[in-house]
XYZ file of C-alpha atoms in Angstrom:
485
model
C -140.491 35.831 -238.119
C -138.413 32.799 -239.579
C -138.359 32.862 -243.753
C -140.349 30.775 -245.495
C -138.653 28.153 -247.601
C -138.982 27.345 -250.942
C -139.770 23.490 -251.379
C -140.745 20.667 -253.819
C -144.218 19.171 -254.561
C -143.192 16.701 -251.889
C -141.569 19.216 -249.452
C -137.752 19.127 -249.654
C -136.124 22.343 -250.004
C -134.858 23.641 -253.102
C -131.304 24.661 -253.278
C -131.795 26.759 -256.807
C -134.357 28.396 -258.239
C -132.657 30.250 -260.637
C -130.415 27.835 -262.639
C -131.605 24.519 -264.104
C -128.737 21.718 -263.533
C -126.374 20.957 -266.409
C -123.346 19.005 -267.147
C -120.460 21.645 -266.788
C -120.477 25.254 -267.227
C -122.700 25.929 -270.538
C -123.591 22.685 -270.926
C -126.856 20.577 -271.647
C -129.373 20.106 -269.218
C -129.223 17.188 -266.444
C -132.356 14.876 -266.468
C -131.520 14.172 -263.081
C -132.658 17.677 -262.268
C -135.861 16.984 -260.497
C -137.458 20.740 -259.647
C -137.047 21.786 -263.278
C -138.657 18.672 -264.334
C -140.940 18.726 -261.451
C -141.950 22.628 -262.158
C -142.090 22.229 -266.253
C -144.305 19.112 -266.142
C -146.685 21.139 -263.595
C -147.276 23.824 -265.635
C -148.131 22.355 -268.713
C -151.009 20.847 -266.540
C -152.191 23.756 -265.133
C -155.109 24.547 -267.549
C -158.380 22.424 -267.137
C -160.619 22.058 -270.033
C -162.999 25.193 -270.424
C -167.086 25.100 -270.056
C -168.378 24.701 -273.157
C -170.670 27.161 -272.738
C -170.107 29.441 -269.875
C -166.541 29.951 -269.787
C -165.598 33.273 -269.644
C -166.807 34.404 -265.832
C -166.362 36.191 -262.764
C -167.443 35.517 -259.079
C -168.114 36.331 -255.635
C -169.138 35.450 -252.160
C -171.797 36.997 -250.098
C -175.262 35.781 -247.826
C -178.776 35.669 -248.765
C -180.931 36.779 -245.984
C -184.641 36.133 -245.558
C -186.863 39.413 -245.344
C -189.974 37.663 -245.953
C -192.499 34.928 -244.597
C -192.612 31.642 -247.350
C -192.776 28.677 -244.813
C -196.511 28.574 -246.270
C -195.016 27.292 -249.835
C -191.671 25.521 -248.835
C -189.950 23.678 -245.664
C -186.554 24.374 -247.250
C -184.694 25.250 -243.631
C -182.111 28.067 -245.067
C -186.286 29.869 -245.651
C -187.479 29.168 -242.266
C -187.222 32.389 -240.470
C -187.332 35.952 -241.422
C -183.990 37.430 -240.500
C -182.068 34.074 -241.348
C -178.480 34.037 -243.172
C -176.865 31.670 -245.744
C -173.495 32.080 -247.117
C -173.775 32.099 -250.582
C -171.469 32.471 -254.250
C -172.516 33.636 -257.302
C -171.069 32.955 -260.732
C -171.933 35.167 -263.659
C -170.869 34.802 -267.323
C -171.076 34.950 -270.738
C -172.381 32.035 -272.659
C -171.079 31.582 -276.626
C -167.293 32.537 -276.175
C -164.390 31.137 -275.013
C -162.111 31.872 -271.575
C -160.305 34.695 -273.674
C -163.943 36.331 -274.441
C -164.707 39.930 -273.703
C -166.819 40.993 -271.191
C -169.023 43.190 -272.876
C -170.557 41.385 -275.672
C -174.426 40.745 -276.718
C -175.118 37.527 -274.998
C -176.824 36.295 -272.458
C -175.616 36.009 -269.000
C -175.370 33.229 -266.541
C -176.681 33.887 -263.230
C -174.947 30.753 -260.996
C -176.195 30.578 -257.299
C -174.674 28.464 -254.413
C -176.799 28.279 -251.522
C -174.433 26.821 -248.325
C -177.140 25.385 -246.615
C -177.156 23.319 -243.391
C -178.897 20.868 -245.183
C -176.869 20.242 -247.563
C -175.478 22.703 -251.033
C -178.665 24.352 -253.255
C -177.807 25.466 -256.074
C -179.984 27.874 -258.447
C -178.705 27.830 -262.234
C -179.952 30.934 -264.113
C -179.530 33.724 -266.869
C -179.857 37.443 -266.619
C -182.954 36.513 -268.920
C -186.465 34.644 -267.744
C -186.504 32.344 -270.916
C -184.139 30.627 -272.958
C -183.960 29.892 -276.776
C -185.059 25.759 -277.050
C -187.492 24.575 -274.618
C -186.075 20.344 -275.132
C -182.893 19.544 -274.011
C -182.053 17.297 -277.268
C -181.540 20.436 -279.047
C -179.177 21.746 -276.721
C -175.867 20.751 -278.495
C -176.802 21.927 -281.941
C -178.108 24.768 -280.765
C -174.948 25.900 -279.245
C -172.682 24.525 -282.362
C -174.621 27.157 -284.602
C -173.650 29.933 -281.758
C -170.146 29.104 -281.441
C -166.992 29.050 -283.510
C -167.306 27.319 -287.399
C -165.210 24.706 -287.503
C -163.292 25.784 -290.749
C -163.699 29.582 -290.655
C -162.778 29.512 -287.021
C -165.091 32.483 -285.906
C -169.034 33.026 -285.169
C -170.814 32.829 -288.681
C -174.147 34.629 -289.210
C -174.978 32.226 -291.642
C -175.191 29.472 -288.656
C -176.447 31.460 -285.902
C -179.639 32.629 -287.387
C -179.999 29.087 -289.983
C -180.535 27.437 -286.361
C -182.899 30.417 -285.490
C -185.309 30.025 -288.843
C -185.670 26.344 -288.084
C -186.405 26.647 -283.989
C -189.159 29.669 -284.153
C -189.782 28.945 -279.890
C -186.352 30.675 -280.082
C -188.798 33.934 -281.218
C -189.165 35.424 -277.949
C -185.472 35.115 -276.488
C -184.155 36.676 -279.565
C -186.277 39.677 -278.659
C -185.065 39.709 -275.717
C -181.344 39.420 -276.980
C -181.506 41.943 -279.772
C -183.119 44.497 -277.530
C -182.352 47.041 -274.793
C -181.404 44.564 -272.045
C -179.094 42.214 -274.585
C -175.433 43.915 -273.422
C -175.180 44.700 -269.239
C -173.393 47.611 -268.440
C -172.251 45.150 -265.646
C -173.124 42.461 -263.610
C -174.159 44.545 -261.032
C -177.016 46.317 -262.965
C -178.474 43.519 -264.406
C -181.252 41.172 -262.999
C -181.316 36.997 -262.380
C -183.834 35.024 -263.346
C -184.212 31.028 -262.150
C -185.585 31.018 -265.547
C -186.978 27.008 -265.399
C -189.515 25.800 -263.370
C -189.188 24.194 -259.847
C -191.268 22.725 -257.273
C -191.234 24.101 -253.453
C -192.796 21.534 -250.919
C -194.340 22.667 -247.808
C -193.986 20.621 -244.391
C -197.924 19.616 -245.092
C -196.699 18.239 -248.132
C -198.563 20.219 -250.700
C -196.836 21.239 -253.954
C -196.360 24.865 -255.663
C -194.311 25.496 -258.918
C -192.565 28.603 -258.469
C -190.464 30.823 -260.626
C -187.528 33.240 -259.314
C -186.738 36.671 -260.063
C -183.633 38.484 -258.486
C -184.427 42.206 -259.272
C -181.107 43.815 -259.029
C -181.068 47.124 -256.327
C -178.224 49.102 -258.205
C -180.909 49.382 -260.974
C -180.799 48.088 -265.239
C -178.062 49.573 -266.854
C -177.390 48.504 -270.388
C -175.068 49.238 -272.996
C -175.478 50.336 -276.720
C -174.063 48.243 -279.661
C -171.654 51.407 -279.915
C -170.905 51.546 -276.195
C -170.213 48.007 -276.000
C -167.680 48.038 -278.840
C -166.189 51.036 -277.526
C -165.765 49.132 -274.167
C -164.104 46.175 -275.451
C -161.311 47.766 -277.074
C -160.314 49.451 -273.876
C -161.181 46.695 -271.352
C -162.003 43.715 -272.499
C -162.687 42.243 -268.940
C -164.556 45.190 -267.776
C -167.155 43.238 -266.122
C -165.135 41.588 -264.185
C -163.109 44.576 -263.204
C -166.217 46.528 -262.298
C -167.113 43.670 -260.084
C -163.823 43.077 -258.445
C -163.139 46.991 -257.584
C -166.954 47.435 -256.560
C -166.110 44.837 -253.719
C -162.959 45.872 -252.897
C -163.968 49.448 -252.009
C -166.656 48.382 -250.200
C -169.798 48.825 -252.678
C -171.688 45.482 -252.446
C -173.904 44.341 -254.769
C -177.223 43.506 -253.728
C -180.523 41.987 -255.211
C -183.981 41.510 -254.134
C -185.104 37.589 -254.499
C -188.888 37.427 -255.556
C -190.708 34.694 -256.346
C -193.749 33.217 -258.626
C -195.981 31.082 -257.234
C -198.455 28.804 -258.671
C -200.614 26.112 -257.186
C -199.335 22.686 -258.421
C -203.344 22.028 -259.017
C -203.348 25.088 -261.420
C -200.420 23.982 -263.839
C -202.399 21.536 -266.139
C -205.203 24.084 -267.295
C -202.682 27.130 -267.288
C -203.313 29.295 -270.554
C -199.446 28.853 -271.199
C -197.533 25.647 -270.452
C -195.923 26.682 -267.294
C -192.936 24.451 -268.042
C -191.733 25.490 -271.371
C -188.718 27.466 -270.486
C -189.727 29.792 -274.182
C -192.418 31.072 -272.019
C -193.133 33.609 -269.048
C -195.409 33.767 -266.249
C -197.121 37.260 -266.948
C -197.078 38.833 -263.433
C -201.262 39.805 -263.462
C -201.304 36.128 -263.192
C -198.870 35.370 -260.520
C -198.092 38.146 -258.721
C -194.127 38.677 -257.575
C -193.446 37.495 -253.930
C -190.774 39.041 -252.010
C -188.762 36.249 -250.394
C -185.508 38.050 -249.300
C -181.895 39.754 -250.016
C -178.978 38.982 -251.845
C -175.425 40.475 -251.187
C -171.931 39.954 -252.299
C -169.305 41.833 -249.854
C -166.119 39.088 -250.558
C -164.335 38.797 -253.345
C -162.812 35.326 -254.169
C -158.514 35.270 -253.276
C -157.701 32.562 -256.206
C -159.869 33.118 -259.197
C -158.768 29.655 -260.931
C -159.597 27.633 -257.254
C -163.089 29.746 -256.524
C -164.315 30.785 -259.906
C -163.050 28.018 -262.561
C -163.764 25.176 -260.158
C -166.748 26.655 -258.960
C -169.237 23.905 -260.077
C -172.822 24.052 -260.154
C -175.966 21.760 -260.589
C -179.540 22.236 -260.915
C -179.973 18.870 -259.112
C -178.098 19.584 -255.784
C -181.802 20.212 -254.027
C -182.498 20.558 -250.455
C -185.528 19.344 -248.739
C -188.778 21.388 -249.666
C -187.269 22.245 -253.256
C -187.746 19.686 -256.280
C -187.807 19.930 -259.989
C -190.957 20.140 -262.255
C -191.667 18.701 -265.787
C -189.635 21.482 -267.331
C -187.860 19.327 -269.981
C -184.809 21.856 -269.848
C -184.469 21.523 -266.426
C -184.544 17.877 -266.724
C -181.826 17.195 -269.371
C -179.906 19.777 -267.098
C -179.565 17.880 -264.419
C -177.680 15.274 -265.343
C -175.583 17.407 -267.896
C -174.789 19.708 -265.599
C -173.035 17.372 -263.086
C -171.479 15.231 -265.870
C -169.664 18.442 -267.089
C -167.891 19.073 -263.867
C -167.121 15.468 -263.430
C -164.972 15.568 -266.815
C -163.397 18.844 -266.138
C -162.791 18.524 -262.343
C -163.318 14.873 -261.592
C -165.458 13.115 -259.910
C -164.376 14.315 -256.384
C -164.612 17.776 -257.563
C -167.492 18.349 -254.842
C -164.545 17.710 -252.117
C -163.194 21.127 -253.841
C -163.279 23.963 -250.957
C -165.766 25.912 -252.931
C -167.761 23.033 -253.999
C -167.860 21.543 -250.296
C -170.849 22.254 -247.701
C -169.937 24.810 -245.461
C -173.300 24.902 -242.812
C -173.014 20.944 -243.079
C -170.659 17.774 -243.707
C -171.305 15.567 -247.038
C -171.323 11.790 -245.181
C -172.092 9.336 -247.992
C -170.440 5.980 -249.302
C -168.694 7.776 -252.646
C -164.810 6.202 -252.551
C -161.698 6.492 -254.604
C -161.079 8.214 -257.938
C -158.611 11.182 -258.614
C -157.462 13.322 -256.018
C -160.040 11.498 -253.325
C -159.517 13.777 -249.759
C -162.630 12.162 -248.378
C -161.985 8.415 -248.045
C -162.750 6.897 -244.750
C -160.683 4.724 -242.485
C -160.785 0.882 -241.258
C -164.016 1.827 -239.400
C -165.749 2.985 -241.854
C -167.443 0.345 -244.889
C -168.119 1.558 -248.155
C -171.229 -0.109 -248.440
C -174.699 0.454 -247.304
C -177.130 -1.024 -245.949
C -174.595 -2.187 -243.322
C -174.871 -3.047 -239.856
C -172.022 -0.522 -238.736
C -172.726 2.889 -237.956
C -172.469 4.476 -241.204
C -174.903 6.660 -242.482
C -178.369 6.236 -243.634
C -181.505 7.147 -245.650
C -184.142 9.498 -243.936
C -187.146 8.116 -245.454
C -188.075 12.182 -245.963
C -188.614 12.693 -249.851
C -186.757 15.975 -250.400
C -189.860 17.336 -252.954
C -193.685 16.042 -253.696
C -193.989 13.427 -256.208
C -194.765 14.406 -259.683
C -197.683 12.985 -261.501
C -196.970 11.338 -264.589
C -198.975 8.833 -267.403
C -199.012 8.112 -270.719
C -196.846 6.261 -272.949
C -193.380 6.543 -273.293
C -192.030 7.817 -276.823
C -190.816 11.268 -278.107
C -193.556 13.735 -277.592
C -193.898 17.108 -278.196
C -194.793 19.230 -275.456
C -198.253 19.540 -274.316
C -200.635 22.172 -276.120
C -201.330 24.816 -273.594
C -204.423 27.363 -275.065
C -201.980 30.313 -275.412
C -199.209 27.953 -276.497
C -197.663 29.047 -279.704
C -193.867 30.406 -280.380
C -194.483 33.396 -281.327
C -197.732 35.421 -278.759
C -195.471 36.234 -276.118
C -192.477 37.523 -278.664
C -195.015 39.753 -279.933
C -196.515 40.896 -276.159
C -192.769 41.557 -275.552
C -192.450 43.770 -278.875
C -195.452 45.923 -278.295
C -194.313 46.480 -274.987
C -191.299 48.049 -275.711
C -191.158 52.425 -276.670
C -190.345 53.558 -280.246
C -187.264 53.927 -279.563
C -186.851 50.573 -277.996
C -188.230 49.335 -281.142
C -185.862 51.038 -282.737
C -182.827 49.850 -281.632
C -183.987 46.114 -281.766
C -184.621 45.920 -285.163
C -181.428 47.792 -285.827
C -179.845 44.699 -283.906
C -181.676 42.002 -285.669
C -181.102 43.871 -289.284
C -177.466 44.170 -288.132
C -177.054 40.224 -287.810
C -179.713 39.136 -290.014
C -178.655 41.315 -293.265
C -175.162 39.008 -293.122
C -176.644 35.637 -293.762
C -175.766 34.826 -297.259
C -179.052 32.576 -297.923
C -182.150 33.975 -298.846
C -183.792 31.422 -297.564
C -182.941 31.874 -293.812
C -183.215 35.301 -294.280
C -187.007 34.930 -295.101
C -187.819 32.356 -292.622
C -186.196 34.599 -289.572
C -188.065 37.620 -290.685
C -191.744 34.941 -291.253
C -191.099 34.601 -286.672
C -190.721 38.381 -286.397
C -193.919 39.294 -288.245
C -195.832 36.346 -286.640
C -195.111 37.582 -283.653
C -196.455 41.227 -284.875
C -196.986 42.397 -288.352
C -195.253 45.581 -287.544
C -192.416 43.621 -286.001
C -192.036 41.840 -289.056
C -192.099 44.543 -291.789
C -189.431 46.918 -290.061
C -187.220 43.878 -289.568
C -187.878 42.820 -293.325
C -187.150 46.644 -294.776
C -184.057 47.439 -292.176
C -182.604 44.349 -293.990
C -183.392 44.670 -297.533
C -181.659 48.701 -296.934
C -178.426 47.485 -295.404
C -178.180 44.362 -298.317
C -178.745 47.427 -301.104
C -176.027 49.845 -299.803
């Protein structure tokens, strides 16, 4: 086997690896020296910007296989058949911190699904949780500028993080869900996936469902203690990752079982709860869960930075037979979603191996830009219609249209009979065992007792107690003992 030899970015050999050029024995360095200049200017330009939210995560490849029958509520062709494959990769991650973030932190998780289907790249963007804190987009940025670092203390402030809570009470029934049990995985592997937001399926009859997914995880919930988690970080601070890398490698795959919601589109409009307010759930007595089919990872990624950093994933790369829905979340998401990955990547970052179809081939009239590998020949115009042979539309709506009237303006969302912040915080709550109960307000006292403003204080513990009285009063007297000692 002949050696392998070390070359430039432009492939010419290179004589020295060892020993930058210089003029004489000992003396300065030669500008002339191309490899070191070459090599230096590389690596300062080997970071890409971070997520802003998102950043710190792990991955893994694996197939999603159909166990189940759904051809009655979608056309999507990767659903077809019972017994039918898709190459998929999943993303998870932490939300607030940075790249250099610990694993085990309370926070929720993201829950990032690319679908490789032959028609074309699905993805599913989700959290480890089946609601979220705001349920309109044009809260999004402030919301996660009171989670994140202060800009002149440099580190997460208590004061901001619950000041954005006491003003945004749909943010009630997350926080429960944060501050409890289920708020710290013991690993990705033992924790579930929600779709959390709304979408439409489309069947080949053309009638519309709104549907909700659930990916119940087959290794079982395991969570970790405020204590445990702490304890965890100081010895490894990327111990989900690790546990998910090492689980692979020997051979234990991950698994979960994809269920889904399913509501007549007829139904949505006199629904006791708005069925698109991502603060909200879908009680199962009302819509029972659906067993669709089975997710596994069994292949680690080889490059994390190529597979896992440039991963990139939208809500609105749909296939035919899945749409969006009214879900105002979901809507600002699709655009921002894409427009992130086009500033950290570029706009070709789909051309990126793990962003590319695999079941199919991307054939559109998108030209030029940074690192363009896609770019067509003489034969081929970048223009359309054309009378060439390029491609062309299929006339096939991917999704059912939605029905919309009114006047435009900023509205608030529409009032469903159930629809207040706080019922479904407080259904959550009573839910939970004593010593469930327990430990959450022990979490929300633990946060909540370091605000310095009365004020905030008072309105944060006003959404516990609406949501039950009982709620309220242990919050109220687990802070008022930890502000005395």
């Amino acid at each position: 086997m002949s050696k392998r030899v070390l070359t430039t970015e432009s492939g010419a050999p290179v004589a020295d690896n060892q020993n930058s050029a210089t003029a004489g024995v000992g003396g300065p360095v030669l500008l002339q020296d191309q490899h070191l200049l070459e090599k230096l200017a590389r690596f300062n330009r080997e970071r890409i910007p971070e997520r802003v939210v998102h950043a710190r995560g792990s991955g893994a490849y694996g197939y999603f296989e159909v166990t189940d029958d759904v051809t009655a509520y979608t056309k999507a062709a990767f659903l077809s058949e019972v017994g039918k494959k898709t190459e998929t990769f999943l993303r998870f991650s932490t939300v607030a911190d940075s790249l250099g973030g610990a694993d085990a932190v309370r926070d929720p998780r993201g829950f990032a699904l690319k679908f490789y289907t032959e028609e074309g790249n699905y993805d599913l963007v989700g959290n480890n949780t089946p609601v979220f804190f705001i349920k309109d987009p044009i809260k999004f940025p402030d919301f996660i500028h009171s989670q994140k670092r202060d800009p002149f203390t440099g580190k997460q402030e208590p004061d901001n993080v619950w000041d954005f809570w006491a003003h945004s009470p749909e943010a009630t029934h997350q926080v429960t869900w944060l501050m409890g049990d289920r708020g710290i995985p013991a690993s990705y592997r033992h924790m579930n996936g929600y779709g959390s937001h709304t979408y439409q399926w489309t069947n080949e009859a053309g009638e519309a469902f709104f549907v909700k997914y659930h990916f119940k995880t087959n290794q079982g919930i395991r969570s970790l203690s405020a204590e445990q988690a702490a304890e965890l970080v100081g010895k490894d601070a990327n111990s989900h990752q690790t546990d998910l890398l090492q689980s692979i490698e020997r051979g234990v795959t991950p698994s979960w079982t994809l269920y889904v919601q399913v509501m007549p589109a007829a139904e949505a409009a006199d629904y006791r709860f708005n069925p698109f307010d991502l603060t909200k759930v879908w009680p199962h007595g009302d819509y029972p869960l659906q067993r669709v089919g089975r997710l596994v990872l069994d292949r680690n990624p080889d490059n994390v930075f190529a597979e896992v950093e440039q991963a990139a994933f939208s809500p609105n790369n749909f296939v035919p037979g899945i749409g969006p829905s009214p879900d105002k979340m979901l809507q600002g998401r699709l655009f921002a979603y894409a427009d992130a990955h086009r500033y950290r990547l570029g706009v070709n970052h789909t051309q990126l191996p793990v962003n590319a179809p695999k079941a199919t081939t991307a054939d559109n009239y998108g030209r030029d830009g940074f690192m363009a590998t896609r770019n067509g020949s003489r034969h081929d115009k970048n223009y359309e219609p054309n009378s060439y042979s390029g491609p062309r539309q299929t006339d096939a709506p991917l999704a059912a249209p939605l029905a919309i009237h009114g006047w435009t303006g900023t509205h608030e969302a529409p009032q469903h009979v159930k629809d207040d912040d706080f019922f479904q915080a407080g259904e959550l709550y009573r839910l939970m065992s004593e010593d469930e109960k327990a430990r959450l307000v022990a979490n929300i006292a633990g946060g909540l007792s370091q605000v310095s403003r009365e004020d905030i204080i008072e309105k944060n513990i006003a959404h516990f107690a609406a949501a039950d009285a009982e709620y309220g009063r242990r919050v109220e007297e687990a802070v008022r003992a930890l502000r005395e000692d």
